[in-house]
CSV table of C-alpha atoms and ligand atoms in Angstrom, one decimal:
chain,number,residue,atom,x,y,z
A,1,MET,CA,-7.0,27.5,6.4
A,2,ILE,CA,-5.0,25.3,8.8
A,3,VAL,CA,-1.8,26.4,10.3
A,4,LEU,CA,0.5,23.7,11.9
A,5,GLU,CA,3.4,25.5,13.8
A,6,GLY,CA,6.1,24.6,16.1
A,7,GLY,CA,7.0,21.1,15.2
A,8,HIS,CA,10.0,19.4,13.4
A,9,VAL,CA,9.0,19.4,9.9
A,10,ALA,CA,10.4,16.7,7.6
A,11,THR,CA,9.5,17.8,4.1
A,12,VAL,CA,10.9,15.0,2.1
A,13,ASP,CA,11.4,17.2,-0.7
A,14,ASP,CA,14.3,16.5,-3.3
A,15,ALA,CA,16.9,18.0,-0.8
A,16,GLY,CA,15.5,16.2,2.1
A,17,THR,CA,14.9,19.6,3.8
A,18,GLU,CA,14.0,19.5,7.5
A,19,TYR,CA,12.9,22.4,9.7
A,20,PRO,CA,13.6,21.6,13.5
A,21,VAL,CA,10.9,24.4,14.2
A,22,GLY,CA,8.7,24.8,11.2
A,23,HIS,CA,5.2,25.5,9.8
A,24,VAL,CA,3.0,23.9,7.2
A,25,VAL,CA,-0.1,25.9,6.0
A,26,ILE,CA,-3.0,24.3,4.4
A,27,ASP,CA,-5.8,25.9,2.3
A,28,GLY,CA,-8.5,23.6,1.4
A,29,SER,CA,-7.1,20.5,-0.1
A,30,ALA,CA,-3.6,22.1,-0.9
A,31,LEU,CA,-0.5,22.9,0.9
A,32,VAL,CA,0.3,26.7,0.5
A,33,ALA,CA,3.3,27.3,2.7
A,34,VAL,CA,6.1,25.2,4.3
A,35,GLY,CA,9.1,26.7,6.1
A,36,PRO,CA,11.1,27.4,9.1
A,37,GLY,CA,9.8,29.1,12.2
A,38,PRO,CA,6.2,30.5,12.4
A,39,ALA,CA,3.8,30.9,9.5
A,40,PRO,CA,3.8,34.1,7.6
A,41,ASP,CA,1.5,36.6,9.4
A,42,GLY,CA,-0.9,37.0,6.5
A,43,LEU,CA,-1.6,33.4,6.4
A,44,ARG,CA,-2.3,33.1,10.1
A,45,ASP,CA,-5.3,35.5,10.3
A,46,GLY,CA,-8.5,33.6,10.8
A,47,ALA,CA,-6.8,30.2,10.5
A,48,GLU,CA,-7.3,27.2,12.6
A,49,TRP,CA,-3.9,27.2,14.6
A,50,VAL,CA,-2.5,23.9,15.7
A,51,ASP,CA,0.6,24.0,18.0
A,52,THR,CA,2.8,21.0,16.9
A,53,THR,CA,5.6,21.8,19.4
A,54,GLY,CA,7.1,18.6,20.4
A,55,CYS,CA,5.8,16.8,17.4
A,56,LEU,CA,7.2,15.5,14.0
A,57,VAL,CA,5.3,16.5,10.9
A,58,THR,CA,5.7,14.3,7.9
A,59,PRO,CA,3.9,13.7,4.6
A,60,GLY,CA,1.0,11.2,5.0
A,61,LEU,CA,2.3,7.7,4.5
A,62,VAL,CA,1.5,5.9,1.2
A,63,ASN,CA,0.7,2.2,1.4
A,64,THR,CA,1.5,0.5,-2.1
A,65,HIS,CA,0.4,-3.0,-1.6
A,66,HIS,CA,-2.6,-4.5,0.5
A,67,HIS,CA,-5.4,-7.0,0.4
A,68,LEU,CA,-8.1,-5.4,2.7
A,69,TYR,CA,-10.6,-8.5,2.7
A,70,GLN,CA,-7.8,-10.3,4.5
A,71,TRP,CA,-8.6,-8.3,7.7
A,72,LEU,CA,-11.3,-10.9,8.3
A,73,THR,CA,-8.8,-14.0,7.8
A,74,ARG,CA,-5.9,-13.1,10.2
A,75,GLY,CA,-4.3,-15.9,12.2
A,76,TYR,CA,-4.8,-18.6,9.5
A,77,ALA,CA,-1.7,-21.0,8.4
A,78,THR,CA,0.4,-19.3,10.9
A,79,ASP,CA,3.6,-21.1,10.1
A,80,SER,CA,3.3,-21.9,6.5
A,81,THR,CA,5.0,-21.0,3.2
A,82,LEU,CA,3.1,-18.7,0.7
A,83,PHE,CA,1.9,-21.6,-1.3
A,84,ASP,CA,0.8,-23.7,1.8
A,85,TRP,CA,-0.8,-20.4,3.3
A,86,LEU,CA,-2.7,-19.6,0.0
A,87,THR,CA,-3.9,-23.2,-0.3
A,88,GLU,CA,-5.5,-23.1,3.2
A,89,LEU,CA,-7.0,-19.7,2.7
A,90,TYR,CA,-8.5,-20.0,-1.0
A,91,PRO,CA,-11.5,-21.8,0.2
A,92,VAL,CA,-12.2,-19.4,3.0
A,93,TRP,CA,-11.9,-16.4,0.6
A,94,ALA,CA,-14.2,-18.3,-1.7
A,95,ARG,CA,-17.0,-17.6,0.9
A,96,LEU,CA,-16.5,-13.7,0.7
A,97,ASP,CA,-19.6,-11.5,0.0
A,98,ALA,CA,-20.0,-7.7,-0.3
A,99,ASP,CA,-21.0,-7.4,3.3
A,100,ALA,CA,-17.8,-9.1,4.5
A,101,VAL,CA,-15.5,-7.3,2.2
A,102,HIS,CA,-17.1,-3.9,3.3
A,103,ALA,CA,-16.7,-4.7,7.0
A,104,GLY,CA,-13.0,-5.9,6.6
A,105,ALA,CA,-12.1,-3.0,4.4
A,106,SER,CA,-13.6,-0.5,6.6
A,107,ALA,CA,-12.0,-1.8,9.8
A,108,ASN,CA,-8.7,-2.3,7.9
A,109,LEU,CA,-8.7,1.2,6.5
A,110,GLY,CA,-9.6,2.8,9.8
A,111,TRP,CA,-6.7,0.9,11.4
A,112,LEU,CA,-4.4,2.0,8.6
A,113,ALA,CA,-5.3,5.6,9.0
A,114,LEU,CA,-4.5,5.4,12.8
A,115,SER,CA,-0.9,4.3,11.6
A,116,GLY,CA,-0.4,7.5,9.4
A,117,CYS,CA,-1.7,6.1,6.1
A,118,SER,CA,-3.3,8.8,4.0
A,119,THR,CA,-3.3,6.9,0.8
A,120,SER,CA,-3.8,3.2,0.4
A,121,THR,CA,-3.9,0.6,-2.5
A,122,ASP,CA,-6.0,-2.4,-2.4
A,123,HIS,CA,-5.5,-5.4,-4.5
A,124,HIS,CA,-8.6,-7.4,-4.5
A,125,TYR,CA,-8.3,-10.7,-6.6
A,126,VAL,CA,-11.1,-12.9,-5.3
A,127,PHE,CA,-14.5,-12.4,-6.9
A,128,PRO,CA,-17.0,-15.0,-5.8
A,129,GLN,CA,-19.5,-12.2,-6.2
A,130,PRO,CA,-19.1,-9.4,-8.7
A,131,ASN,CA,-19.5,-6.2,-6.6
A,132,LEU,CA,-16.7,-6.6,-4.2
A,133,LEU,CA,-14.5,-4.0,-5.6
A,134,ASP,CA,-17.4,-1.4,-5.1
A,135,ALA,CA,-17.5,-2.5,-1.4
A,136,THR,CA,-14.0,-1.5,-0.7
A,137,ILE,CA,-14.3,1.9,-2.6
A,138,GLU,CA,-17.4,2.7,-0.4
A,139,ALA,CA,-15.4,1.7,2.7
A,140,ALA,CA,-12.5,4.0,1.7
A,141,ARG,CA,-15.1,6.9,1.1
A,142,GLU,CA,-16.4,6.5,4.6
A,143,ILE,CA,-12.9,6.4,6.3
A,144,GLY,CA,-11.7,9.3,4.1
A,145,VAL,CA,-8.3,7.8,2.9
A,146,ARG,CA,-7.1,8.3,-0.7
A,147,PHE,CA,-7.7,5.1,-2.4
A,148,HIS,CA,-6.2,3.2,-5.4
A,149,PRO,CA,-8.0,-0.1,-5.6
A,150,CYS,CA,-6.4,-2.6,-8.1
A,151,ARG,CA,-8.9,-4.7,-9.8
A,152,GLY,CA,-7.1,-8.1,-9.4
A,153,SER,CA,-8.0,-11.4,-11.0
A,154,MET,CA,-7.1,-15.0,-11.2
A,155,ASP,CA,-7.8,-17.3,-14.4
A,156,LEU,CA,-5.3,-20.0,-13.9
A,157,GLY,CA,-7.0,-22.7,-11.7
A,158,SER,CA,-5.5,-25.9,-10.5
A,159,SER,CA,-7.0,-28.0,-13.3
A,160,ALA,CA,-4.9,-26.0,-15.8
A,161,GLY,CA,-1.7,-26.2,-13.6
A,162,GLY,CA,-2.2,-23.0,-11.3
A,163,LEU,CA,-2.2,-23.0,-7.6
A,164,PRO,CA,-5.7,-21.7,-6.9
A,165,PRO,CA,-8.7,-24.1,-7.0
A,166,ASP,CA,-10.9,-23.4,-10.1
A,167,GLU,CA,-13.7,-22.2,-7.8
A,168,VAL,CA,-11.8,-19.0,-7.1
A,169,THR,CA,-10.9,-18.2,-10.5
A,170,GLU,CA,-12.9,-16.3,-13.1
A,171,ASP,CA,-13.3,-16.4,-17.0
A,172,ARG,CA,-10.8,-14.2,-18.7
A,173,GLU,CA,-13.3,-12.4,-20.9
A,174,ALA,CA,-15.4,-11.7,-17.7
A,175,ILE,CA,-12.3,-10.4,-15.9
A,176,LEU,CA,-11.5,-7.9,-18.7
A,177,ILE,CA,-15.2,-6.7,-19.0
A,178,ALA,CA,-15.4,-6.2,-15.2
A,179,THR,CA,-12.1,-4.4,-15.0
A,180,GLU,CA,-13.0,-2.1,-17.9
A,181,ALA,CA,-16.3,-1.3,-16.1
A,182,ALA,CA,-14.5,-0.6,-12.8
A,183,ILE,CA,-12.1,2.0,-14.7
A,184,ASP,CA,-15.1,3.6,-16.4
A,185,ARG,CA,-17.1,3.9,-13.3
A,186,TRP,CA,-14.5,4.9,-10.6
A,187,HIS,CA,-11.2,6.1,-12.1
A,188,ASP,CA,-10.6,9.8,-11.6
A,189,PRO,CA,-7.5,11.1,-13.5
A,190,SER,CA,-7.7,14.6,-11.9
A,191,PRO,CA,-4.8,15.7,-9.9
A,192,ALA,CA,-6.6,15.8,-6.6
A,193,ALA,CA,-8.3,12.3,-7.3
A,194,MET,CA,-9.3,10.4,-4.1
A,195,THR,CA,-10.0,7.2,-6.1
A,196,ARG,CA,-7.9,5.7,-9.0
A,197,ILE,CA,-8.2,2.2,-10.3
A,198,ALA,CA,-5.3,0.0,-11.4
A,199,VAL,CA,-5.2,-3.2,-13.4
A,200,ALA,CA,-3.9,-6.1,-11.4
A,201,PRO,CA,-3.9,-9.8,-12.5
A,202,CYS,CA,-2.7,-11.6,-9.3
A,203,SER,CA,0.6,-13.6,-9.8
A,204,PRO,CA,2.4,-15.8,-12.3
A,205,PHE,CA,1.1,-19.0,-10.6
A,206,SER,CA,-2.7,-17.9,-10.7
A,207,VAL,CA,-2.9,-15.9,-14.0
A,208,THR,CA,-2.6,-16.9,-17.7
A,209,ALA,CA,-0.1,-15.3,-20.0
A,210,GLU,CA,-3.1,-14.3,-22.2
A,211,LEU,CA,-4.8,-12.5,-19.3
A,212,MET,CA,-1.5,-10.8,-18.4
A,213,ARG,CA,-1.1,-9.4,-22.0
A,214,GLU,CA,-4.6,-8.5,-22.5
A,215,ALA,CA,-4.7,-6.7,-19.2
A,216,ALA,CA,-1.7,-4.7,-20.0
A,217,GLU,CA,-3.2,-3.6,-23.3
A,218,LEU,CA,-6.5,-2.7,-21.4
A,219,ALA,CA,-4.6,-0.6,-18.7
A,220,ARG,CA,-2.5,1.3,-21.4
A,221,SER,CA,-5.5,2.0,-23.6
A,222,LYS,CA,-7.3,3.5,-20.5
A,223,GLY,CA,-4.2,5.3,-19.2
A,224,VAL,CA,-4.2,3.4,-15.8
A,225,ARG,CA,-1.5,1.7,-14.0
A,226,LEU,CA,-0.6,-2.0,-13.8
A,227,HIS,CA,0.2,-4.0,-10.6
A,228,THR,CA,0.8,-7.6,-9.7
A,229,HIS,CA,2.8,-9.8,-7.4
A,230,LEU,CA,6.4,-10.8,-8.5
A,231,ALA,CA,9.3,-13.0,-7.2
A,232,GLU,CA,7.9,-13.2,-3.7
A,233,THR,CA,9.3,-16.7,-2.9
A,234,ALA,CA,11.6,-19.3,-4.0
A,235,ASP,CA,8.6,-21.6,-4.8
A,236,GLU,CA,7.4,-19.0,-7.3
A,237,ASP,CA,10.7,-19.0,-9.0
A,238,GLU,CA,10.6,-22.7,-9.3
A,239,PHE,CA,7.1,-22.5,-10.6
A,240,CYS,CA,8.2,-20.1,-13.4
A,241,GLN,CA,11.1,-22.1,-14.3
A,242,GLN,CA,9.2,-25.3,-14.7
A,243,THR,CA,6.1,-23.7,-16.4
A,244,TYR,CA,7.6,-21.1,-18.5
A,245,GLY,CA,11.4,-21.8,-18.6
A,246,GLN,CA,11.9,-18.3,-17.3
A,247,THR,CA,12.5,-16.5,-14.1
A,248,PRO,CA,9.5,-14.5,-13.0
A,249,ALA,CA,11.3,-11.2,-14.0
A,250,GLU,CA,12.1,-12.7,-17.5
A,251,TYR,CA,8.5,-13.9,-17.9
A,252,LEU,CA,7.2,-10.5,-17.0
A,253,ALA,CA,9.6,-8.6,-19.5
A,254,GLU,CA,8.3,-10.9,-22.2
A,255,LEU,CA,4.8,-10.0,-21.5
A,256,ASP,CA,5.6,-6.3,-21.9
A,257,TRP,CA,4.8,-5.9,-18.2
A,258,LEU,CA,7.8,-3.8,-17.3
A,259,GLY,CA,7.7,0.1,-17.6
A,260,PRO,CA,7.1,3.4,-15.6
A,261,ASP,CA,3.4,2.6,-15.4
A,262,VAL,CA,3.9,-0.8,-13.5
A,263,TRP,CA,4.5,-1.4,-9.8
A,264,LEU,CA,5.3,-4.9,-8.5
A,265,ALA,CA,4.7,-6.2,-5.0
A,266,HIS,CA,7.5,-8.0,-3.2
A,267,CYS,CA,10.3,-8.6,-5.7
A,268,VAL,CA,12.3,-10.6,-3.1
A,269,HIS,CA,14.1,-12.9,-5.3
A,270,LEU,CA,15.7,-10.9,-8.0
A,271,SER,CA,19.1,-11.4,-9.9
A,272,ASP,CA,21.4,-8.5,-10.6
A,273,SER,CA,20.0,-8.5,-14.3
A,274,ALA,CA,16.6,-8.5,-13.0
A,275,ILE,CA,17.2,-5.5,-10.9
A,276,ALA,CA,18.9,-3.8,-13.9
A,277,SER,CA,15.8,-4.4,-16.1
A,278,LEU,CA,13.5,-2.9,-13.4
A,279,ALA,CA,15.8,0.1,-13.2
A,280,GLY,CA,16.0,0.5,-17.0
A,281,THR,CA,12.4,0.4,-17.5
A,282,GLY,CA,11.3,2.6,-14.5
A,283,THR,CA,9.3,-0.4,-13.0
A,284,ALA,CA,8.5,0.4,-9.3
A,285,VAL,CA,8.6,-2.1,-6.4
A,286,ALA,CA,6.2,-2.3,-3.3
A,287,HIS,CA,8.4,-3.7,-0.5
A,288,CYS,CA,6.5,-5.4,2.1
A,289,PRO,CA,9.1,-6.8,4.8
A,290,THR,CA,6.7,-7.7,7.5
A,291,SER,CA,4.7,-10.0,5.3
A,292,ASN,CA,8.0,-11.4,3.8
A,293,GLY,CA,9.1,-12.2,7.3
A,294,ARG,CA,5.9,-13.5,8.4
A,295,LEU,CA,5.7,-16.0,5.5
A,296,GLY,CA,9.5,-16.7,5.5
A,297,ALA,CA,9.8,-15.6,1.9
A,298,GLY,CA,13.1,-14.0,2.2
A,299,SER,CA,14.4,-10.4,2.4
A,300,ALA,CA,14.2,-8.1,-0.6
A,301,ARG,CA,17.4,-6.5,-1.9
A,302,VAL,CA,16.2,-2.9,-1.1
A,303,ARG,CA,19.7,-1.3,-0.9
A,304,ASP,CA,20.5,-2.8,-4.3
A,305,LEU,CA,17.2,-1.5,-5.7
A,306,ILE,CA,17.7,1.9,-4.5
A,307,ASP,CA,21.2,2.0,-5.6
A,308,ALA,CA,20.2,0.8,-9.1
A,309,GLY,CA,17.6,3.6,-9.4
A,310,VAL,CA,14.3,1.4,-9.0
A,311,PRO,CA,11.5,3.4,-7.4
A,312,VAL,CA,10.6,1.7,-4.2
A,313,GLY,CA,7.5,2.2,-1.8
A,314,LEU,CA,6.5,0.3,1.4
A,315,GLY,CA,3.5,-1.9,1.5
A,316,VAL,CA,1.7,-3.4,4.6
A,317,ASP,CA,0.4,-6.3,2.5
A,318,GLY,CA,-2.9,-8.1,3.4
A,319,ALA,CA,-3.3,-8.7,7.1
A,320,ALA,CA,-3.6,-12.3,6.7
A,321,SER,CA,0.4,-12.4,6.2
A,322,ASN,CA,0.8,-9.2,8.5
A,323,GLU,CA,-1.6,-9.3,11.3
A,324,ALA,CA,-0.2,-6.0,12.7
A,325,GLY,CA,-1.7,-4.2,9.7
A,326,ARG,CA,0.1,-0.8,10.5
A,327,LEU,CA,1.8,1.1,8.0
A,328,VAL,CA,4.2,3.0,10.2
A,329,ASP,CA,5.5,-0.4,11.4
A,330,GLU,CA,6.8,-1.2,7.9
A,331,LEU,CA,9.5,1.6,8.3
A,332,ARG,CA,10.9,-0.1,11.2
A,333,SER,CA,10.7,-3.6,9.5
A,334,ALA,CA,12.4,-2.3,6.5
A,335,MET,CA,15.2,-0.7,8.4
A,336,VAL,CA,15.6,-4.0,10.4
A,337,VAL,CA,15.5,-6.1,7.4
A,338,ALA,CA,17.9,-4.1,5.4
A,339,ARG,CA,20.4,-3.8,8.2
A,340,LEU,CA,20.3,-7.6,8.9
A,341,ARG,CA,21.2,-8.0,5.2
A,342,GLY,CA,23.7,-5.1,4.8
A,343,GLY,CA,24.8,-3.6,8.2
A,344,PRO,CA,23.8,-0.4,9.8
A,345,GLN,CA,24.0,1.9,6.8
A,346,ALA,CA,21.9,-0.3,4.6
A,347,LEU,CA,18.9,1.7,5.0
A,348,THR,CA,18.8,5.1,6.9
A,349,ALA,CA,15.7,6.6,8.6
A,350,ARG,CA,15.5,9.4,6.0
A,351,GLU,CA,15.7,6.8,3.3
A,352,VAL,CA,13.0,4.8,4.6
A,353,LEU,CA,10.8,7.8,5.3
A,354,ARG,CA,11.3,8.7,1.6
A,355,LEU,CA,10.2,5.1,0.6
A,356,ALA,CA,7.1,5.5,2.8
A,357,THR,CA,6.1,8.8,1.2
A,358,GLY,CA,7.6,10.0,-2.1
A,359,GLY,CA,8.6,6.4,-3.1
A,360,GLY,CA,5.0,5.3,-2.5
A,361,ALA,CA,3.8,8.3,-4.6
A,362,ARG,CA,6.0,7.4,-7.5
A,363,CYS,CA,4.6,3.7,-7.4
A,364,LEU,CA,1.1,5.1,-7.8
A,365,GLY,CA,2.1,7.8,-10.4
A,366,ARG,CA,1.2,10.4,-7.8
A,367,GLU,CA,4.7,12.0,-7.5
A,368,ALA,CA,3.5,15.5,-8.8
A,369,GLU,CA,0.7,15.6,-6.1
A,370,LEU,CA,1.7,13.6,-3.0
A,371,GLY,CA,4.8,12.3,-1.0
A,372,SER,CA,6.3,15.6,0.2
A,373,LEU,CA,5.4,18.8,2.1
A,374,GLU,CA,5.8,21.4,-0.6
A,375,PRO,CA,3.6,24.4,-1.6
A,376,GLY,CA,1.1,23.2,-4.4
A,377,LYS,CA,1.0,19.5,-3.3
A,378,LEU,CA,-2.0,17.9,-1.9
A,379,ALA,CA,-2.7,18.3,1.9
A,380,ASP,CA,-1.9,14.8,3.1
A,381,VAL,CA,0.0,15.3,6.3
A,382,ALA,CA,0.8,13.3,9.4
A,383,VAL,CA,1.8,14.9,12.8
A,384,TRP,CA,3.3,12.4,15.3
A,385,ARG,CA,3.7,13.2,19.2
A,386,LEU,CA,7.3,12.8,20.3
A,387,ASP,CA,6.6,14.2,23.6
A,388,GLU,CA,4.9,11.3,25.5
A,389,LEU,CA,6.3,8.4,27.5
A,390,GLY,CA,7.4,6.2,24.7
A,391,GLN,CA,9.5,9.0,22.7
A,392,ALA,CA,10.3,11.9,25.0
A,393,GLY,CA,13.9,12.6,25.4
A,394,GLY,CA,15.1,11.2,22.1
A,395,VAL,CA,17.6,13.0,20.0
A,396,ASP,CA,17.0,12.6,16.3
A,397,PRO,CA,13.4,12.9,15.7
A,398,VAL,CA,13.2,11.2,12.4
A,399,PHE,CA,15.3,8.3,13.4
A,400,CYS,CA,13.6,7.9,16.8
A,401,TRP,CA,10.1,8.0,15.1
A,402,ALA,CA,11.0,5.6,12.3
A,403,PHE,CA,12.8,3.0,14.4
A,404,SER,CA,10.1,3.0,17.4
A,405,SER,CA,7.2,3.1,15.2
A,406,SER,CA,5.1,3.8,18.2
A,407,ALA,CA,4.6,7.5,18.4
A,408,PRO,CA,1.1,8.5,18.9
A,409,LEU,CA,-0.7,10.1,15.9
A,410,ARG,CA,-1.6,13.5,16.9
A,411,LEU,CA,-3.2,14.4,13.5
A,412,LEU,CA,-3.8,12.9,10.0
A,413,LEU,CA,-5.0,15.2,7.2
A,414,VAL,CA,-6.1,13.8,3.9
A,415,ASN,CA,-6.9,16.3,1.3
A,416,GLY,CA,-7.0,18.7,4.0
A,417,ARG,CA,-9.6,17.0,6.1
A,418,ALA,CA,-8.9,15.7,9.6
A,419,VAL,CA,-9.2,11.8,9.5
A,420,VAL,CA,-7.4,11.2,12.9
A,421,ALA,CA,-6.9,13.3,15.9
A,422,GLU,CA,-5.1,12.3,19.0
A,423,SER,CA,-5.0,8.7,17.9
A,424,ILE,CA,-8.9,8.7,17.4
A,425,LEU,CA,-10.5,8.0,14.2
A,426,LEU,CA,-12.8,10.9,13.6
A,427,THR,CA,-14.7,9.7,10.4
A,428,ALA,CA,-16.2,6.4,11.9
A,429,ASP,CA,-16.9,4.9,15.1
A,430,SER,CA,-13.9,2.6,15.9
A,431,GLY,CA,-16.1,0.4,18.0
A,432,ARG,CA,-18.7,-0.2,15.5
A,433,LEU,CA,-16.0,-1.0,12.9
A,434,ALA,CA,-14.5,-3.7,15.2
A,435,ARG,CA,-17.9,-5.1,16.0
A,436,GLU,CA,-18.9,-5.3,12.3
A,437,ALA,CA,-15.5,-7.0,11.4
A,438,ALA,CA,-15.8,-9.5,14.3
A,439,ALA,CA,-19.4,-10.4,13.1
A,440,ALA,CA,-18.3,-10.7,9.5
A,441,GLY,CA,-15.3,-12.8,10.5
A,442,ALA,CA,-17.4,-15.1,12.5
A,443,ARG,CA,-19.9,-15.5,9.6
A,444,LEU,CA,-17.0,-16.3,7.1
A,445,VAL,CA,-15.8,-19.1,9.6
A,446,GLY,CA,-19.3,-20.4,10.1
A,447,ARG,CA,-20.0,-20.7,6.4
B,1,ZN,ZN1,0.0,-9.4,-1.7
């Protein structure tokens, strides 16, 4: 039993309940009590007691879009559009092997945990070797974060009109076999699952319509979720108009790729009718504001998505388009981007906290187990220091935390296990992760 007591508890339950002085009690992997004031006496006896006075207690943050291998390829194509950036990076990614992916994923997940991320996706879509998904899952098990790897894929090479060079694409049949094998080996449907697989062909300009359709059939026959990139840039919109005679959203609807089991990365360039069709089908969106800014892709219509009832989560996106790689930063970026678009009420701190927790859980189909601090939910909890130099003296703890994005992480529990304490990663040696990532990055450059 662990008792967190004395901090400002933002539960992110349906009513948005907050306790300015509250408690959270954890038994094993589950939350057993959340409320105002001190924890009930019967729950404190023999428990590990943590004084969270001066801290903000939130659900662990959920990262809904990422490419962990990109940790090794930061700083490339620094001033390029998405298509030019991809064109420069595809040949680098073609040299990835399992050691490189493991080193990049381990460092990246350690860094994500230090930014309050208790659950992360990964969208891995470059397979010059077959065992790269396994390397990311082994990394996540070492770091201790909850992990939703998405078996990505590309089968539309440049010789057939796609953007990627043929050398980084795979054969469609091989993709489907490998994806099914990954589900059979790793997917855990149980409520407390630490690993769940999703099916994730990469994008309209790197995947055939046939693969999109067959991937959706496979995912639905296996009861796993679907993920892809959509409507990220104006270039993609133009590609879809020229290739398919449709907008990206119309193309996806025709492929039977909208529904409550689908979440889509970016969705920057959406018409009113596209937003309505996402809302009507329960399709969720992974909003990645820093990456969109880095690539000059545009700013997603987050206020309109929320108002239409589209479930929205936050994503860091791969570090090659977001060198910061910190999930808590995305709350600040999302507020800045939304307010630049729509004024100071366009996205509140409580709303952005909900996107980063409950919204993310909904993207991953985990809303019954994750995303809020309520008895019966899984014990994924972040405790943030608001009593140190950068934060002390602020008035509204949730707003100051979200907008500063720099509060030290006092504690991160994942499934009831401490992964971070006092801004130190407990599950792996940060120095070793850094050295291994540096060596793997150097090997990749040298190849
Ligand atoms: Zn992406």
